[in-house]
Tab-separated table of C-alpha atoms in Angstrom:
chain	number	residue	atom	x	y	z
W	1	MET	CA	-0.527	-35.446	-87.349
W	2	THR	CA	-3.350	-33.001	-89.908
W	3	LEU	CA	-4.460	-30.263	-89.947
W	4	SER	CA	-7.516	-28.904	-90.644
W	5	HIS	CA	-9.289	-26.287	-90.549
W	6	VAL	CA	-12.609	-25.682	-89.293
W	7	THR	CA	-15.882	-23.673	-89.303
W	8	ARG	CA	-17.353	-21.762	-85.989
W	9	GLU	CA	-20.408	-24.078	-86.706
W	10	GLU	CA	-18.022	-27.021	-87.563
W	11	ALA	CA	-16.334	-27.200	-83.996
W	12	VAL	CA	-19.203	-26.000	-81.943
W	13	LYS	CA	-20.897	-29.301	-82.741
W	14	ARG	CA	-16.939	-31.606	-82.992
W	15	LEU	CA	-16.957	-29.544	-78.614
W	16	ALA	CA	-21.027	-31.365	-78.260
W	17	GLN	CA	-19.805	-34.844	-79.153
W	18	SER	CA	-16.814	-35.343	-77.483
W	19	GLN	CA	-18.079	-32.867	-74.724
W	20	ALA	CA	-21.674	-34.914	-74.653
W	21	GLY	CA	-23.566	-31.463	-74.852
W	22	ALA	CA	-23.989	-28.526	-74.864
W	23	PRO	CA	-20.651	-26.896	-75.579
W	24	ASP	CA	-21.562	-23.809	-72.686
W	25	SER	CA	-23.269	-26.480	-70.567
W	26	ILE	CA	-22.087	-26.960	-67.147
W	27	GLU	CA	-22.169	-30.728	-67.669
W	28	ALA	CA	-19.071	-29.982	-70.246
W	29	LEU	CA	-17.579	-26.788	-69.085
W	30	CYS	CA	-16.501	-29.763	-65.519
W	31	GLU	CA	-15.419	-31.707	-68.344
W	32	LEU	CA	-13.037	-29.553	-69.402
W	33	VAL	CA	-11.738	-28.448	-66.727
W	34	ARG	CA	-11.427	-31.898	-65.295
W	35	ALA	CA	-9.554	-32.965	-68.589
W	36	GLU	CA	-7.385	-30.222	-68.164
W	37	VAL	CA	-6.712	-30.228	-64.148
W	38	HIS	CA	-6.044	-34.269	-64.561
W	39	ALA	CA	-3.765	-34.142	-67.532
W	40	ARG	CA	-1.658	-31.662	-66.186
W	41	LYS	CA	-2.433	-32.634	-62.423
W	42	HIS	CA	-2.033	-29.102	-60.709
W	43	ALA	CA	-1.650	-26.097	-62.141
W	44	PRO	CA	-1.922	-21.932	-61.056
W	45	ARG	CA	-6.129	-22.374	-60.868
W	46	ALA	CA	-6.765	-18.583	-62.431
W	47	ALA	CA	-4.114	-20.235	-65.680
W	48	THR	CA	-6.104	-23.251	-66.273
W	49	LEU	CA	-9.110	-21.293	-66.296
W	50	SER	CA	-6.995	-19.130	-68.872
W	51	ARG	CA	-6.640	-21.425	-70.686
W	52	ILE	CA	-9.798	-23.400	-71.388
W	53	ALA	CA	-11.241	-19.854	-72.346
W	54	ARG	CA	-8.950	-19.287	-74.934
W	55	LEU	CA	-8.914	-22.349	-76.171
W	56	LEU	CA	-12.580	-22.244	-76.530
W	57	ALA	CA	-13.353	-19.035	-78.012
W	58	PRO	CA	-12.802	-19.199	-81.324
W	59	ALA	CA	-16.321	-21.389	-81.396
W	60	ILE	CA	-17.692	-19.681	-78.682
W	61	THR	CA	-18.302	-16.337	-76.339
W	62	LEU	CA	-18.045	-18.020	-73.383
W	63	ASP	CA	-18.987	-15.634	-69.629
W	64	GLU	CA	-16.128	-16.792	-68.308
W	65	GLN	CA	-17.619	-16.147	-64.074
W	66	ARG	CA	-19.266	-18.555	-65.679
W	67	LEU	CA	-16.520	-21.679	-65.546
W	68	ASP	CA	-15.738	-19.527	-62.320
W	69	GLU	CA	-18.074	-20.288	-60.449
W	70	VAL	CA	-18.345	-24.213	-62.332
W	71	CYS	CA	-14.623	-24.393	-60.429
W	72	ASP	CA	-15.608	-23.801	-57.776
W	73	ALA	CA	-18.164	-26.285	-57.846
W	74	LEU	CA	-16.245	-28.625	-58.474
W	75	GLU	CA	-13.959	-27.760	-55.139
W	76	ARG	CA	-16.984	-28.445	-53.691
W	77	GLU	CA	-17.533	-31.414	-55.080
W	78	GLY	CA	-14.465	-32.968	-54.909
W	79	ASP	CA	-12.993	-33.202	-58.622
W	80	VAL	CA	-10.070	-30.538	-58.312
W	81	MET	CA	-8.787	-29.815	-54.950
W	82	LEU	CA	-7.216	-25.663	-54.817
W	83	ASN	CA	-4.701	-25.564	-51.941
W	84	PRO	CA	-4.112	-22.372	-49.840
W	85	GLY	CA	-2.085	-20.734	-52.944
W	86	GLY	CA	-4.676	-21.235	-55.227
W	87	VAL	CA	-2.646	-24.137	-57.413
W	88	LEU	CA	-5.225	-26.921	-58.724
W	89	TYR	CA	-4.500	-30.312	-57.868
W	90	ALA	CA	-6.381	-33.453	-59.660
W	91	THR	CA	-7.808	-35.430	-56.706
W	92	PRO	CA	-8.722	-39.582	-56.903
W	93	THR	CA	-11.048	-42.178	-57.716
W	94	ARG	CA	-13.355	-42.438	-54.114
W	95	VAL	CA	-16.603	-43.858	-54.305
W	96	VAL	CA	-19.573	-43.567	-52.033
W	97	ALA	CA	-22.296	-46.095	-52.083
W	98	ILE	CA	-26.275	-45.349	-51.753
W	99	GLY	CA	-28.157	-48.063	-51.593
W	100	LYS	CA	-28.735	-48.793	-55.045
W	101	SER	CA	-26.550	-45.740	-56.647
W	102	ALA	CA	-23.496	-44.964	-55.598
W	103	ARG	CA	-21.459	-41.059	-56.123
W	104	VAL	CA	-18.201	-41.508	-57.880
W	105	PHE	CA	-15.218	-38.104	-57.406
W	106	SER	CA	-12.314	-38.368	-59.172
W	107	SER	CA	-10.398	-35.309	-61.002
W	108	LEU	CA	-11.441	-38.288	-64.731
W	109	PRO	CA	-12.868	-36.870	-66.826
W	110	THR	CA	-16.137	-38.838	-67.159
W	111	ARG	CA	-15.352	-40.745	-70.222
W	112	ALA	CA	-12.480	-41.630	-69.037
W	113	LEU	CA	-13.841	-42.825	-65.406
W	114	ALA	CA	-16.855	-44.988	-66.984
W	115	LYS	CA	-13.527	-47.092	-69.204
W	116	ALA	CA	-12.342	-47.746	-66.784
W	117	LEU	CA	-15.128	-48.838	-64.243
W	118	ASP	CA	-16.659	-50.461	-66.669
W	119	ARG	CA	-20.006	-48.900	-66.363
W	120	ASP	CA	-22.204	-46.147	-66.660
W	121	ILE	CA	-21.917	-43.320	-64.880
W	122	SER	CA	-24.727	-39.981	-65.715
W	123	ALA	CA	-24.019	-36.298	-64.860
W	124	LYS	CA	-25.515	-34.124	-63.765
W	125	GLY	CA	-24.206	-30.194	-63.283
W	126	ALA	CA	-20.318	-30.926	-60.655
W	127	SER	CA	-21.803	-34.215	-59.628
W	128	ARG	CA	-21.646	-37.799	-60.636
W	129	THR	CA	-23.814	-40.946	-60.162
W	130	THR	CA	-23.666	-44.302	-61.394
W	131	THR	CA	-26.757	-46.502	-60.448
W	132	SER	CA	-24.486	-50.043	-61.865
W	133	VAL	CA	-23.015	-50.866	-57.893
W	134	ASP	CA	-22.869	-54.955	-58.463
W	135	GLY	CA	-18.394	-54.995	-58.367
W	136	LEU	CA	-18.197	-52.328	-57.923
W	137	THR	CA	-15.609	-52.128	-55.222
W	138	GLU	CA	-13.510	-54.747	-57.275
W	139	ALA	CA	-13.866	-52.214	-59.893
W	140	VAL	CA	-12.566	-49.237	-57.971
W	141	ALA	CA	-9.607	-50.418	-56.629
W	142	ASN	CA	-8.602	-52.190	-59.594
W	143	VAL	CA	-8.093	-47.966	-60.049
W	144	SER	CA	-5.993	-47.231	-57.527
W	145	GLY	CA	-9.661	-45.124	-56.292
W	146	VAL	CA	-10.847	-46.253	-53.206
W	147	MET	CA	-14.796	-47.005	-51.656
W	148	VAL	CA	-15.371	-44.245	-48.187
W	149	PRO	CA	-18.780	-44.679	-46.218
W	150	PRO	CA	-21.005	-41.922	-46.351
W	151	GLU	CA	-20.080	-40.172	-42.602
W	152	THR	CA	-16.822	-40.658	-42.936
W	153	TRP	CA	-16.868	-38.661	-47.226
W	154	SER	CA	-18.806	-35.902	-45.748
W	155	GLY	CA	-16.878	-35.278	-42.431
W	156	LEU	CA	-19.821	-34.376	-39.916
W	157	ASP	CA	-18.778	-36.414	-37.551
W	158	ARG	CA	-15.624	-34.426	-36.861
W	159	SER	CA	-16.654	-30.445	-37.204
W	160	PRO	CA	-17.881	-28.605	-34.998
W	161	THR	CA	-21.317	-27.080	-34.779
W	162	ALA	CA	-21.863	-23.715	-36.087
W	163	ASP	CA	-22.556	-21.901	-32.739
W	164	ALA	CA	-20.804	-19.985	-29.697
W	165	ALA	CA	-18.576	-22.590	-28.401
W	166	PHE	CA	-16.835	-22.666	-31.747
W	167	LEU	CA	-17.018	-18.855	-32.189
W	168	ALA	CA	-15.143	-19.484	-28.405
W	169	LYS	CA	-12.204	-21.242	-30.536
W	170	LEU	CA	-11.678	-18.552	-32.492
W	171	ASP	CA	-11.374	-15.832	-30.249
W	172	GLN	CA	-8.530	-19.081	-28.810
W	173	ARG	CA	-6.905	-18.680	-31.495
W	174	LEU	CA	-6.328	-15.235	-31.824
W	175	GLU	CA	-5.732	-14.826	-28.002
W	176	TRP	CA	-2.462	-18.072	-29.165
W	177	GLN	CA	-2.136	-17.458	-32.880
W	178	ALA	CA	-2.800	-13.881	-33.772
W	179	LEU	CA	-0.620	-12.549	-36.880
W	180	GLY	CA	0.331	-8.533	-37.187
W	181	ALA	CA	-1.617	-6.260	-38.901
W	182	GLY	CA	-1.912	-5.392	-42.266
W	183	SER	CA	0.739	-8.644	-43.259
W	184	LEU	CA	-2.127	-10.098	-46.158
W	185	GLU	CA	-1.130	-6.631	-47.667
W	186	LYS	CA	2.134	-7.298	-48.756
W	187	ASP	CA	0.911	-6.920	-52.509
W	188	GLY	CA	-1.075	-3.591	-51.794
W	189	ALA	CA	-4.647	-3.070	-49.665
W	190	LEU	CA	-6.930	-4.998	-49.748
W	191	GLU	CA	-10.980	-4.436	-49.769
W	192	TRP	CA	-11.650	-6.202	-46.272
W	193	ARG	CA	-16.059	-6.646	-45.691
W	194	ALA	CA	-17.542	-7.674	-42.610
W	195	TRP	CA	-20.133	-9.784	-41.719
W	196	GLN	CA	-22.571	-8.668	-40.146
W	197	VAL	CA	-26.506	-9.991	-39.247
W	198	SER	CA	-29.133	-7.797	-38.279
W	199	PRO	CA	-32.953	-8.304	-38.544
W	200	GLU	CA	-33.298	-7.790	-41.519
W	201	GLY	CA	-30.812	-10.310	-42.607
W	202	ALA	CA	-26.683	-11.034	-42.946
W	203	ARG	CA	-24.357	-9.664	-45.810
W	204	TRP	CA	-21.325	-9.135	-46.397
W	205	ARG	CA	-20.519	-5.579	-45.747
W	206	ARG	CA	-17.761	-2.324	-46.241
W	207	SER	CA	-17.008	-1.331	-41.840
W	208	SER	CA	-14.740	-0.626	-40.513
W	209	GLU	CA	-15.620	-2.957	-37.439
W	210	GLY	CA	-16.483	-6.353	-37.395
W	211	GLN	CA	-15.589	-10.391	-36.488
W	212	LEU	CA	-15.494	-11.992	-39.664
W	213	TRP	CA	-14.009	-10.750	-42.709
W	214	TRP	CA	-13.721	-11.871	-46.678
W	215	ALA	CA	-11.600	-9.712	-49.491
W	216	ARG	CA	-10.425	-11.217	-53.079
W	217	THR	CA	-6.797	-10.129	-53.487
W	218	ARG	CA	-4.693	-9.069	-56.050
W	219	PHE	CA	-4.847	-11.825	-58.517
W	220	GLY	CA	-8.294	-13.166	-57.633
W	221	GLY	CA	-8.272	-15.239	-54.580
W	222	HIS	CA	-9.630	-14.671	-51.043
W	223	CYS	CA	-8.485	-13.948	-47.883
W	224	ARG	CA	-10.396	-14.709	-45.179
W	225	ALA	CA	-9.622	-13.633	-41.614
W	226	TRP	CA	-10.986	-13.147	-37.769
W	227	THR	CA	-10.266	-10.312	-35.689
W	228	ALA	CA	-11.821	-8.844	-32.491
W	229	SER	CA	-13.349	-6.138	-33.838
W	230	ALA	CA	-11.734	-4.603	-36.444
W	231	SER	CA	-9.989	-4.971	-39.680
W	232	PRO	CA	-6.737	-7.410	-40.233
W	233	ALA	CA	-5.044	-4.172	-41.978
W	234	THR	CA	-5.726	-2.193	-38.856
W	235	SER	CA	-5.450	-5.372	-36.288
W	236	PRO	CA	-4.094	-8.857	-35.536
W	237	PHE	CA	-5.617	-11.331	-36.652
W	238	VAL	CA	-5.967	-15.134	-37.485
W	239	THR	CA	-7.121	-16.354	-41.016
W	240	LEU	CA	-8.564	-19.085	-41.664
W	241	SER	CA	-9.771	-22.034	-44.116
W	242	PRO	CA	-13.299	-21.414	-46.563
W	243	ASP	CA	-14.451	-24.243	-44.236
W	244	ASP	CA	-13.938	-22.095	-40.845
W	245	ALA	CA	-15.056	-18.703	-42.111
W	246	ASP	CA	-18.567	-20.129	-43.285
W	247	ARG	CA	-19.261	-22.502	-40.377
W	248	ALA	CA	-18.788	-18.763	-38.314
W	249	ARG	CA	-20.705	-16.872	-40.575
W	250	PHE	CA	-23.808	-19.414	-40.191
W	251	ALA	CA	-23.043	-19.277	-36.071
W	252	LEU	CA	-22.983	-14.972	-36.228
W	253	SER	CA	-25.939	-15.650	-37.933
W	254	ARG	CA	-27.593	-17.798	-35.172
W	255	LYS	CA	-27.951	-14.968	-33.190
W	256	VAL	CA	-29.804	-13.865	-35.848
W	257	GLU	CA	-33.423	-15.943	-36.372
W	258	ALA	CA	-34.724	-13.397	-39.451
W	259	ALA	CA	-30.455	-14.155	-40.666
W	260	SER	CA	-30.948	-17.931	-40.176
W	261	VAL	CA	-33.833	-18.778	-42.465
W	262	LEU	CA	-34.139	-23.472	-44.109
W	263	ARG	CA	-36.662	-21.878	-46.278
W	264	VAL	CA	-38.913	-25.059	-47.411
W	265	ALA	CA	-41.873	-25.106	-50.571
W	266	ARG	CA	-43.604	-28.791	-50.636
W	267	SER	CA	-45.552	-29.557	-53.845
W	268	GLY	CA	-47.253	-33.574	-53.739
W	269	LYS	CA	-43.583	-35.775	-53.297
W	270	ARG	CA	-40.873	-32.833	-53.719
W	271	VAL	CA	-39.341	-30.690	-51.276
W	272	THR	CA	-37.110	-27.988	-51.985
W	273	LEU	CA	-35.248	-26.339	-49.343
W	274	GLU	CA	-33.641	-23.227	-49.626
W	275	VAL	CA	-30.070	-22.286	-47.459
W	276	PRO	CA	-29.588	-18.693	-46.676
W	277	GLY	CA	-25.693	-19.245	-48.212
W	278	TRP	CA	-22.873	-21.365	-48.730
W	279	LEU	CA	-22.999	-24.356	-46.930
W	280	PRO	CA	-19.472	-25.391	-44.471
W	281	ARG	CA	-18.191	-28.282	-46.673
W	282	PRO	CA	-19.141	-31.190	-44.684
W	283	GLU	CA	-23.106	-29.637	-44.251
W	284	TYR	CA	-22.548	-29.398	-48.012
W	285	ARG	CA	-20.959	-32.652	-48.790
W	286	TRP	CA	-23.862	-34.523	-46.453
W	287	LEU	CA	-26.694	-33.037	-48.086
W	288	SER	CA	-25.480	-33.828	-51.529
W	289	LEU	CA	-25.792	-37.219	-50.838
W	290	HIS	CA	-29.137	-37.241	-49.988
W	291	ALA	CA	-30.609	-33.708	-52.152
W	292	ALA	CA	-30.187	-33.304	-55.463
W	293	SER	CA	-29.036	-29.465	-56.820
W	294	VAL	CA	-31.297	-27.246	-58.558
W	295	THR	CA	-29.848	-26.603	-61.968
W	296	ASP	CA	-28.321	-22.808	-61.836
W	297	SER	CA	-28.847	-22.674	-58.517
W	298	LYS	CA	-25.168	-22.014	-57.427
W	299	GLY	CA	-26.855	-24.463	-54.107
W	300	MET	CA	-28.644	-22.246	-52.816
W	301	ARG	CA	-31.307	-24.854	-53.466
W	302	TRP	CA	-31.811	-27.814	-53.436
W	303	GLU	CA	-34.311	-31.202	-53.609
W	304	ILE	CA	-35.158	-34.078	-51.221
W	305	SER	CA	-38.206	-36.276	-50.618
W	306	THR	CA	-41.123	-35.998	-47.986
W	307	ASP	CA	-39.755	-39.585	-46.732
W	308	SER	CA	-36.349	-37.726	-45.982
W	309	GLU	CA	-37.891	-33.778	-45.230
W	310	ASP	CA	-37.432	-34.553	-41.014
W	311	GLN	CA	-34.080	-35.783	-41.202
W	312	ILE	CA	-32.647	-33.549	-43.366
W	313	THR	CA	-34.112	-30.111	-42.092
W	314	LYS	CA	-33.291	-31.484	-38.826
W	315	LEU	CA	-29.622	-31.490	-39.186
W	316	LEU	CA	-29.683	-28.476	-40.925
W	317	ALA	CA	-31.107	-26.565	-37.522
W	318	GLU	CA	-28.906	-28.098	-35.218
W	319	ARG	CA	-25.699	-27.993	-36.617
W	320	LEU	CA	-25.945	-24.756	-37.902
W	321	GLY	CA	-28.747	-23.183	-36.236
W	322	LEU	CA	-30.966	-22.328	-38.788
W	323	VAL	CA	-34.756	-22.104	-38.485
W	324	VAL	CA	-37.282	-23.837	-40.684
W	325	GLU	CA	-39.807	-21.368	-41.763
W	326	ALA	CA	-42.754	-23.571	-44.379
W	327	THR	CA	-44.024	-20.944	-47.767
């Protein structure tokens, strides 16, 4: 192996060539995270992102929060999987056909994926699409991947509606499976925030009262919990998955119209949707199959066609209790 010294400028050029884009673009950073996770099969999330930042440091100054957001997007997309212990896992190839195109989900970097499937794959943000669907089923099978129907991929048919019945089930879990007060604080006290809803809106706030709670752990992870009325530091609780916590947010906000607004802006044949916060995973996956996320909106704004507006807004309103408001 021969080593050679390159200048910072040359390093940036080489990174741009290898990643097919600006080194600090969302697409390029997604490729780096995919490549790191796929090569190692599994690794701690914090260590993975720290390693990527160190490798890029000689060439570019990278905002670590941006890298963290990129990893969040890949987790939502399904290209990498985060387990409860904070470890990222590589994922197999799954392909969802939608009309004359198909969405591709895999921890394989795009160039390797395109070569394996023998077709062009385009990337926008964390999403990847191929418009070449002839022989796609066979190509996917050759890389030990699977074709997945849109309904199965989103999981809407297996997930509850964000409503009073869902909250009642959380109360039932609390009655049967409660953990002891303060049992999540063995590494130190956590700064719990409660999800509070008012006519002015809904958000996480420091409080001594609430049912849905969130806290950041000492090592950068997140804890989510459900209680009867007080903080998990002082009362029994049940832990929640990210999806259950997101669904609980919408279920609690459903009671106050001002806190559950889906804003719709129309311009010609395009419609922009603005959602009030992170969607639960099934709704997010379903929406991502039928809409395009607006760049740098962090999943809060989506573009759709006028033909699909009624179908999409109706489903989100029914499942999450959103009030549709045209702007």
